[in-house]
Coordinates of C-alpha atoms and ligand atoms in Angstrom, one line a residue:
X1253 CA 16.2 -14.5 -14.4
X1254 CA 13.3 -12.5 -16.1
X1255 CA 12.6 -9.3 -14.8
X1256 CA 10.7 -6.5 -16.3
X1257 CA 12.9 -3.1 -16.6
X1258 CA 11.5 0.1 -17.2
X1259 CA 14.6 2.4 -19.5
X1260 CA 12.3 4.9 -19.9
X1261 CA 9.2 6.6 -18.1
X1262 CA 6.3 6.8 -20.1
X1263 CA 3.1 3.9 -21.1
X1264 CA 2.5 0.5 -20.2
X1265 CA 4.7 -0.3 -23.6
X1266 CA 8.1 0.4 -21.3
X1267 CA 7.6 -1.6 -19.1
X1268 CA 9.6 -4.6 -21.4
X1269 CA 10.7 -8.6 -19.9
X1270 CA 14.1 -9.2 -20.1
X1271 CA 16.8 -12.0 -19.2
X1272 CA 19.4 -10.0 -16.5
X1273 CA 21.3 -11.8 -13.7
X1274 CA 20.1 -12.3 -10.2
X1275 CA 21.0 -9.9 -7.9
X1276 CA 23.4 -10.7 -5.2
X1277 CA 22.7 -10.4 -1.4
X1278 CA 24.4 -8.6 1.1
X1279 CA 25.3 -10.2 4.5
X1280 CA 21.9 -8.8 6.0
X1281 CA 19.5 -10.0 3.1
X1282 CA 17.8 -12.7 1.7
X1283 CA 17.3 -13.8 -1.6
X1284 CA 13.7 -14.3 -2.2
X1285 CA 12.0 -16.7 -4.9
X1286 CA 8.8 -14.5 -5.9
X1287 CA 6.2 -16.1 -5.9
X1288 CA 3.7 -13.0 -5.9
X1289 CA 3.7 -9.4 -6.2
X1290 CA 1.2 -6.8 -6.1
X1291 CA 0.7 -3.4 -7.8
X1292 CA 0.4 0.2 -5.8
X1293 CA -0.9 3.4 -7.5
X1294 CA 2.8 4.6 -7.3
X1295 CA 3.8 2.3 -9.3
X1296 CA 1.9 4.0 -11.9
X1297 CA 3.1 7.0 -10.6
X1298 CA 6.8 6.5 -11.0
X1299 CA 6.4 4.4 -14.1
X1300 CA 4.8 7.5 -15.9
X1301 CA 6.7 9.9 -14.4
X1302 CA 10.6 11.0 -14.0
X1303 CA 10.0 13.2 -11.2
X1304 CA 7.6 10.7 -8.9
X1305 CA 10.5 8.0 -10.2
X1306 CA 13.3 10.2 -8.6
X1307 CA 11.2 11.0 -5.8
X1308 CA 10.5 6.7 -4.4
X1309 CA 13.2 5.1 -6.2
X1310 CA 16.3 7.5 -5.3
X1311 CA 18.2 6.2 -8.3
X1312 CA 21.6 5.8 -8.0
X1313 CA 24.0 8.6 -10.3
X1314 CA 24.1 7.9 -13.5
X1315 CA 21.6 4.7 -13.4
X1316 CA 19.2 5.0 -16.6
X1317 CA 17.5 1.0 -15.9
X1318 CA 14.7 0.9 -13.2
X1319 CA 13.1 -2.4 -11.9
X1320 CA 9.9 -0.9 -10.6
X1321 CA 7.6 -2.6 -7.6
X1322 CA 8.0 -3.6 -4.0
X1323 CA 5.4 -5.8 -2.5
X1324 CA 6.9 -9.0 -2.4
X1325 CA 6.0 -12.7 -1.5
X1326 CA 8.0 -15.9 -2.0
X1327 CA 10.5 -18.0 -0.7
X1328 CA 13.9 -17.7 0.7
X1329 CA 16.3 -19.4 -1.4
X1330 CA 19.7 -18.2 -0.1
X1331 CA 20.6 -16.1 3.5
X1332 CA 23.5 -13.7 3.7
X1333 CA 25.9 -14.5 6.8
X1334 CA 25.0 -12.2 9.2
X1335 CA 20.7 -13.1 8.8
X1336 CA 19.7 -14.8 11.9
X1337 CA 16.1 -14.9 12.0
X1338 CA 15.3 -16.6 8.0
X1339 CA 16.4 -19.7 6.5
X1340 CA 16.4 -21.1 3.6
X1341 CA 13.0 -22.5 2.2
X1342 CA 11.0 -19.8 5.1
X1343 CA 8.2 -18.5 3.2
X1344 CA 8.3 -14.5 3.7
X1345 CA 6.6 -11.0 2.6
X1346 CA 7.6 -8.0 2.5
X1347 CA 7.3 -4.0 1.2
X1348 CA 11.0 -4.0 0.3
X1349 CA 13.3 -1.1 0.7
X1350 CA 10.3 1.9 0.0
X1351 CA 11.7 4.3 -0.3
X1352 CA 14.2 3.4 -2.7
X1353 CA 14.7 0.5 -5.1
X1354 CA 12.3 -2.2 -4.1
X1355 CA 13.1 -4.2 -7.9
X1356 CA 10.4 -6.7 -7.1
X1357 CA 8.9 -6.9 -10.8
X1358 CA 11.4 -9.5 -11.1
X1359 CA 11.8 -13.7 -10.5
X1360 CA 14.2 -13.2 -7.5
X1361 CA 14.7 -10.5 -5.4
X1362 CA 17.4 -9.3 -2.5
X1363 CA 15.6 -8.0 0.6
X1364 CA 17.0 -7.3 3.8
X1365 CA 15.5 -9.4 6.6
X1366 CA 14.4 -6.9 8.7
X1367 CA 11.9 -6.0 5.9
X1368 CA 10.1 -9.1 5.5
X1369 CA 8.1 -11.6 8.0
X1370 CA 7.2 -15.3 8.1
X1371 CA 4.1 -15.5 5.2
X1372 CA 1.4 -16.9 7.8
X1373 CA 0.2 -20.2 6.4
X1374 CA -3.4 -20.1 5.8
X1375 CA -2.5 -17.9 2.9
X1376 CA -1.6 -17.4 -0.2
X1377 CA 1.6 -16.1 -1.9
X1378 CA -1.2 -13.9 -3.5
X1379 CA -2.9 -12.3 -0.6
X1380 CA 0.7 -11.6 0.9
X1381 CA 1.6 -9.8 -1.5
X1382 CA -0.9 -7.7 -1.3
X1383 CA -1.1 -7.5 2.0
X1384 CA 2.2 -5.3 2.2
X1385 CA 2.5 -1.4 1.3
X1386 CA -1.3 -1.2 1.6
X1387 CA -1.6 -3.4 4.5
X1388 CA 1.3 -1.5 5.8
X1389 CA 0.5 1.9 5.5
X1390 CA -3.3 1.3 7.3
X1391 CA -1.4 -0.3 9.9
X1392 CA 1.4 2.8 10.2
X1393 CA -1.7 5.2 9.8
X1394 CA -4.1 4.1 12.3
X1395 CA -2.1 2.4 15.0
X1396 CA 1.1 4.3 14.9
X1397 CA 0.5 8.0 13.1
X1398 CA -2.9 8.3 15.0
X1399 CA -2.4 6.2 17.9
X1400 CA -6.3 5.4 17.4
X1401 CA -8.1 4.3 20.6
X1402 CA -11.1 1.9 21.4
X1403 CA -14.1 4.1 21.6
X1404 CA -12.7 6.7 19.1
X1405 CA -14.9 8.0 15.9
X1406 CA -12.9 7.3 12.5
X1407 CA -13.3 8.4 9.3
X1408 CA -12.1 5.9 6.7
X1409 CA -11.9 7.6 2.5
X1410 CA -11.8 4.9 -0.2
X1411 CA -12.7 2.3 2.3
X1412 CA -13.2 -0.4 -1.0
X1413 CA -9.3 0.3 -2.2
X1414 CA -6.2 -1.2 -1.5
X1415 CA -5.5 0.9 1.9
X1416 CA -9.0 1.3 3.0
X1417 CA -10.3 -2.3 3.0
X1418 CA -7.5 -2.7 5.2
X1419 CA -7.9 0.1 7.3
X1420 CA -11.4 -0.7 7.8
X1421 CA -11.1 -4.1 9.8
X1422 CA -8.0 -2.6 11.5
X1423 CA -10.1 0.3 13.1
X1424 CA -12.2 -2.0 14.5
X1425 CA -9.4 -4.2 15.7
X1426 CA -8.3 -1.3 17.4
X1427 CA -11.7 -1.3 19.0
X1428 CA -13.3 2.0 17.0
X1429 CA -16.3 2.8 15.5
X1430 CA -15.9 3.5 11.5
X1431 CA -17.2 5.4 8.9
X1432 CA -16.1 4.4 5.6
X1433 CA -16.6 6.0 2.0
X1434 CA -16.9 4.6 -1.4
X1435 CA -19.0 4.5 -4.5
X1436 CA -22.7 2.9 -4.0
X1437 CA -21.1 -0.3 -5.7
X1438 CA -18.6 -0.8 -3.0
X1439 CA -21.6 -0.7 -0.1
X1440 CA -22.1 -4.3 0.8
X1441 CA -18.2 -4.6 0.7
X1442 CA -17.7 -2.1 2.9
X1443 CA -19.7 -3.2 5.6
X1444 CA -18.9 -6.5 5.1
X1445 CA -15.3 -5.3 6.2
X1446 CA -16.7 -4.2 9.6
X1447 CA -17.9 -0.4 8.8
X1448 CA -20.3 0.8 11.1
X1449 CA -21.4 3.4 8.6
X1450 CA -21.2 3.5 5.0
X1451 CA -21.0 6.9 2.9
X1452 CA -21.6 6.8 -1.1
X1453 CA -19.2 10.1 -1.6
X1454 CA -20.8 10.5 -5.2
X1455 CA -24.4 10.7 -4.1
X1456 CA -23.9 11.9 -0.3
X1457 CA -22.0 14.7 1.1
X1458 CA -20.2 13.1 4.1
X1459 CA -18.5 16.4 5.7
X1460 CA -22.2 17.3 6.7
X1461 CA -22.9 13.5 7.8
X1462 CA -20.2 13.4 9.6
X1463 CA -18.8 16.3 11.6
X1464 CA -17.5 14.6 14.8
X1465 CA -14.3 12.3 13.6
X1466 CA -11.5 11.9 16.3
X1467 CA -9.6 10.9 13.4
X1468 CA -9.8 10.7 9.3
X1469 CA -7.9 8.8 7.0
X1470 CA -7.4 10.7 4.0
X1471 CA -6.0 9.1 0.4
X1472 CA -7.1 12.2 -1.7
X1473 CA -5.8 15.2 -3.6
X1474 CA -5.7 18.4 -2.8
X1475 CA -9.0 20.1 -1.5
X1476 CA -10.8 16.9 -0.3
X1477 CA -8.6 17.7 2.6
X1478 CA -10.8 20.9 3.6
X1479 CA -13.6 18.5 3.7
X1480 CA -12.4 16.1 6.0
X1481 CA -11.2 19.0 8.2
X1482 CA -15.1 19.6 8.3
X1483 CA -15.6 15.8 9.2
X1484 CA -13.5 15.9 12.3
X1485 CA -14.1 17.4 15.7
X1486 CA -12.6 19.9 17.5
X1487 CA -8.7 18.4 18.6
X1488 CA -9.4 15.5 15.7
X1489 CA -6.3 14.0 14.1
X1490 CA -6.3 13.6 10.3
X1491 CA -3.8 11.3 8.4
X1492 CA -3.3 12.3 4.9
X1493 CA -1.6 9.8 2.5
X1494 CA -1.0 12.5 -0.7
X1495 CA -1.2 16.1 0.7
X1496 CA 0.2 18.7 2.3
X1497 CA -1.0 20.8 5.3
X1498 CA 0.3 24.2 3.9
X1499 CA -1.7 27.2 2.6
X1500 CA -5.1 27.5 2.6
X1501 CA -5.3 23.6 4.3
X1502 CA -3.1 24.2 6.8
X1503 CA -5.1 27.6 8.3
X1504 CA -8.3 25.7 7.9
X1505 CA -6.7 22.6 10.3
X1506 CA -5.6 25.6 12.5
X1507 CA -8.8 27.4 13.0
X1508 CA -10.9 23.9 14.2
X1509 CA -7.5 22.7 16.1
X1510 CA -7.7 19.6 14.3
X1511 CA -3.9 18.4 13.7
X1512 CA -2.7 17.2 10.4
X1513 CA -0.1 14.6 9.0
X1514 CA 0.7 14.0 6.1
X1515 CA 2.7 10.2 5.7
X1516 CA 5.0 8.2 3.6
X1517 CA 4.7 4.2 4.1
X1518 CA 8.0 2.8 5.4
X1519 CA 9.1 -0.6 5.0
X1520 CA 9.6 -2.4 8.2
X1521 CA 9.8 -5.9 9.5
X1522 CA 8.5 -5.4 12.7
X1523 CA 5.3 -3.8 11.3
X1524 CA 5.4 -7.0 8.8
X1525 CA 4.8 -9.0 11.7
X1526 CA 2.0 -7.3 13.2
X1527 CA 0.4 -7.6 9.5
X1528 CA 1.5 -11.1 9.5
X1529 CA -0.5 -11.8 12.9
X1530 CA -3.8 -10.0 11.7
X1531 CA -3.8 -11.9 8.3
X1532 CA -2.8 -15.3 10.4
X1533 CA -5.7 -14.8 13.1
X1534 CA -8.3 -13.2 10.6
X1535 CA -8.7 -9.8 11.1
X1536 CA -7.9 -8.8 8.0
X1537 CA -7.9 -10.3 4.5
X1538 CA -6.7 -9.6 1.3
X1539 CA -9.2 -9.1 -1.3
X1540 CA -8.2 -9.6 -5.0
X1541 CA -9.7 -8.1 -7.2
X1542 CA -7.5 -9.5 -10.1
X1543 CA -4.7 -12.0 -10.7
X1544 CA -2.2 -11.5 -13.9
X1545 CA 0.3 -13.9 -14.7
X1546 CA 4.0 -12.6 -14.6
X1547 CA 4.1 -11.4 -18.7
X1548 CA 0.8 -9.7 -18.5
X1549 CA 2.1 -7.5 -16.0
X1550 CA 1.6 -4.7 -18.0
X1551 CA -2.1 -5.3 -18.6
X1552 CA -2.2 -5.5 -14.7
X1553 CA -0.4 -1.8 -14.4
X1554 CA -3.2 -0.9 -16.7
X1555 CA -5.9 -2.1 -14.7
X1556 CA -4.8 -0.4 -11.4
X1557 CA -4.3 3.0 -13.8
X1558 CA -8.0 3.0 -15.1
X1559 CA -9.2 2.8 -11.1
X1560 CA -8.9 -0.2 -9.2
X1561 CA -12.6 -0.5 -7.4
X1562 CA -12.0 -3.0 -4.8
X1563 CA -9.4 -4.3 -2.6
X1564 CA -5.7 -5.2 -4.3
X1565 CA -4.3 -6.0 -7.9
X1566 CA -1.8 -8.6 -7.9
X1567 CA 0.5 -10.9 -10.5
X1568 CA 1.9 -14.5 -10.1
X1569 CA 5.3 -14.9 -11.1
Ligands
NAP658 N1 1.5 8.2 1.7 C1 1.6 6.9 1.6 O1 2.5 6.3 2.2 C2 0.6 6.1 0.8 C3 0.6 4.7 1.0 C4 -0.4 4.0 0.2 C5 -1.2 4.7 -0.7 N2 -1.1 6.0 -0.8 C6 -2.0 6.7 -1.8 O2 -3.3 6.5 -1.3 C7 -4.2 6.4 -2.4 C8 -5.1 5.2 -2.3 O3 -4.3 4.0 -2.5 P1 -4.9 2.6 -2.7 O4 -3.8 1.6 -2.8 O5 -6.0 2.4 -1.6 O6 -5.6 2.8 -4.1 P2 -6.7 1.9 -4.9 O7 -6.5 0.5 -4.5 O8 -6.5 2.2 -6.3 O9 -8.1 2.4 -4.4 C9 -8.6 3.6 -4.7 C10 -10.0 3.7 -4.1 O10 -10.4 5.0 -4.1 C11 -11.8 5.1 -4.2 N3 -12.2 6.4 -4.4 C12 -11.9 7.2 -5.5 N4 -12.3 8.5 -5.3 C13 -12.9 8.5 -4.0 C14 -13.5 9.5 -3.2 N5 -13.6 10.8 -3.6 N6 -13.9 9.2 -2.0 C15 -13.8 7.9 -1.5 N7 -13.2 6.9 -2.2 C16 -12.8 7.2 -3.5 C17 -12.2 4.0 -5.2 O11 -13.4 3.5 -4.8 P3 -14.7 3.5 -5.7 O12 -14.5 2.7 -6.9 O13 -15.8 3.0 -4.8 O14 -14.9 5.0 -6.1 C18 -11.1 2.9 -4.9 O15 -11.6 1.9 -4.1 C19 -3.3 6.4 -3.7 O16 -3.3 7.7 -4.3 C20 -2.0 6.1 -3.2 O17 -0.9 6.6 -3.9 C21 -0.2 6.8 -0.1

């Protein structure tokens, strides 16, 4: 099969297709014909960087060739023995084994079934795979981290990207009311998504517009933190997805009471399924912003690196 393998961390240039063997499935797993992937901003994090590779791929001693990715969508072509709820020809998607090696930049890959969930039918191989480690962490953040509840204020950062267009019709799913941020370009796509508010975060300052957030979903580095410590009320819940609450973050969280997280995304099928339901019934939907085919997979790692704008980036295999 072709996969692309990464021997080196570094540019888009080591990222290189190559003929390898398919892998093998254990009893629990299935072997999945990809159809679709999609690209995450770690990927470009762990294909530039040795430490960020250690960090999601956990490689194995000694193991110097990588298969980078792990939103998959495609169809099950074999089932190990002990797989009960997949059969062969199922159509399935998945965020496959994050952390750890996912391999999905690849034409077939082993997942284990309770990572993946029936592809709903009224949707592409496309919009399921991007509808996994995005769609996933929203999910994980709002409904499970912050147990958000109808009636509750949230904050949404980056509402326009891969997590927050997402997030946004999931908040109001959940029955909130929702504040989401982008650039003035993203506006109309924002609040198409459901937003009940709409902040331009290069032209308006939203901790003073906003200083009453039971909870805030927070994609940034570093000191943006501080601000939406400012944007939540008294006893608010904040959900970071890249920083810490330690030093000077975590004694500004104290002083306003607000409580701080900080996630990781974690495959799992049963989460799948909920995704699965919300894409099937309409309450969310992937948005693509661009579609490469499986050898300009590259070009697509360099499209998510100079800023991806608006929903998901994904390749056809
Ligand atoms: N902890 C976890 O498990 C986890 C899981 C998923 C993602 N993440 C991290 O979360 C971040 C976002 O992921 P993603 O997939 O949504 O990325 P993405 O698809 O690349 O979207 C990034 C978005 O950020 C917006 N943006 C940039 N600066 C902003 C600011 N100051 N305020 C508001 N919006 C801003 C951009 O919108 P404009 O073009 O309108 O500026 C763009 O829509 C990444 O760093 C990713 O690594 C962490």
């Amino acid at each position: 099969m072709k996969a692309f393998l990464l021997r080196q961390t570094g540019g888009i240039e080591k990222l290189r297709p190559e003929e390898i063997t398919k892998p093998r499935i254990e009893a629990n797993e299935v072997l999945i014909k990809v159809q679709a992937i999609s690209i995450n901003p770690v990927d470009i994090y762990v294909r530039k960087d040795i430490n960020a590779l250690k960090t999601f791929i956990l490689p194995e001693a000694g193991q110097d060739i990588f298969i980078l990715g792990w939103d998959v969508a495609g169809i099950v072509e074999e089932i190990g023995e002990d797989v009960k709820d997949f059969k062969i020809g199922d159509a399935v998607f998945g965020l496959i084994n994050f952390r750890g090696a996912g391999n999905a930049y690849a034409e077939y890959v082993a997942a284990p079934e309770s990572q993946v969930a029936l592809k709903p039918n009224n949707i592409s191989f496309e919009q399921a795979a991007a509808a996994c480690l995005a769609a996933l962490t929203a999910w994980q953040a709002l409904a499970i981290h912050a147990k958000l509840k109808p009636g509750e204020k949230v904050l949404i950062h980056a509402a326009a990207g891969g997590v927050g267009h997402y997030a946004v019709p999931i908040a109001k799913h959940l029955g909130a009311y929702v504040v989401g941020t982008a650039s003035a370009d993203n506006k109309e796509f924002v609040l198409s998504l459901g937003a009940d508010e709409f902040v331009d975060y290069q032209n308006q300052k939203v901790e003073e517009l906003v200083t009453d957030a039971d909870v805030v979903l927070d994609p940034m580095y570093g000191d943006h933190l501080l601000r939406s410590i400012k944007a939540a009320k008294k006893g608010g819940r904040i959900i970071s997805l890249l920083t810490d609450f330690e030093g000077a973050i975590a004694e500004a969280a104290s002083m306003k009471e607000v409580h701080g997280y900080h996630m990781a995304v974690a495959s799992n099928g049963h989460d799948m399924k909920e995704i699965a339901s919300l894409l099937e019934r309409g309450i969310i939907s992937s948005h693509i912003s661009a579609s490469y085919d499986f050898e300009e997979l590259p070009k697509a790692h360099q499209h998510q690196e100079v800023g991806n704008s608006r929903g998901k980036i994904v390749v056809k295999i």
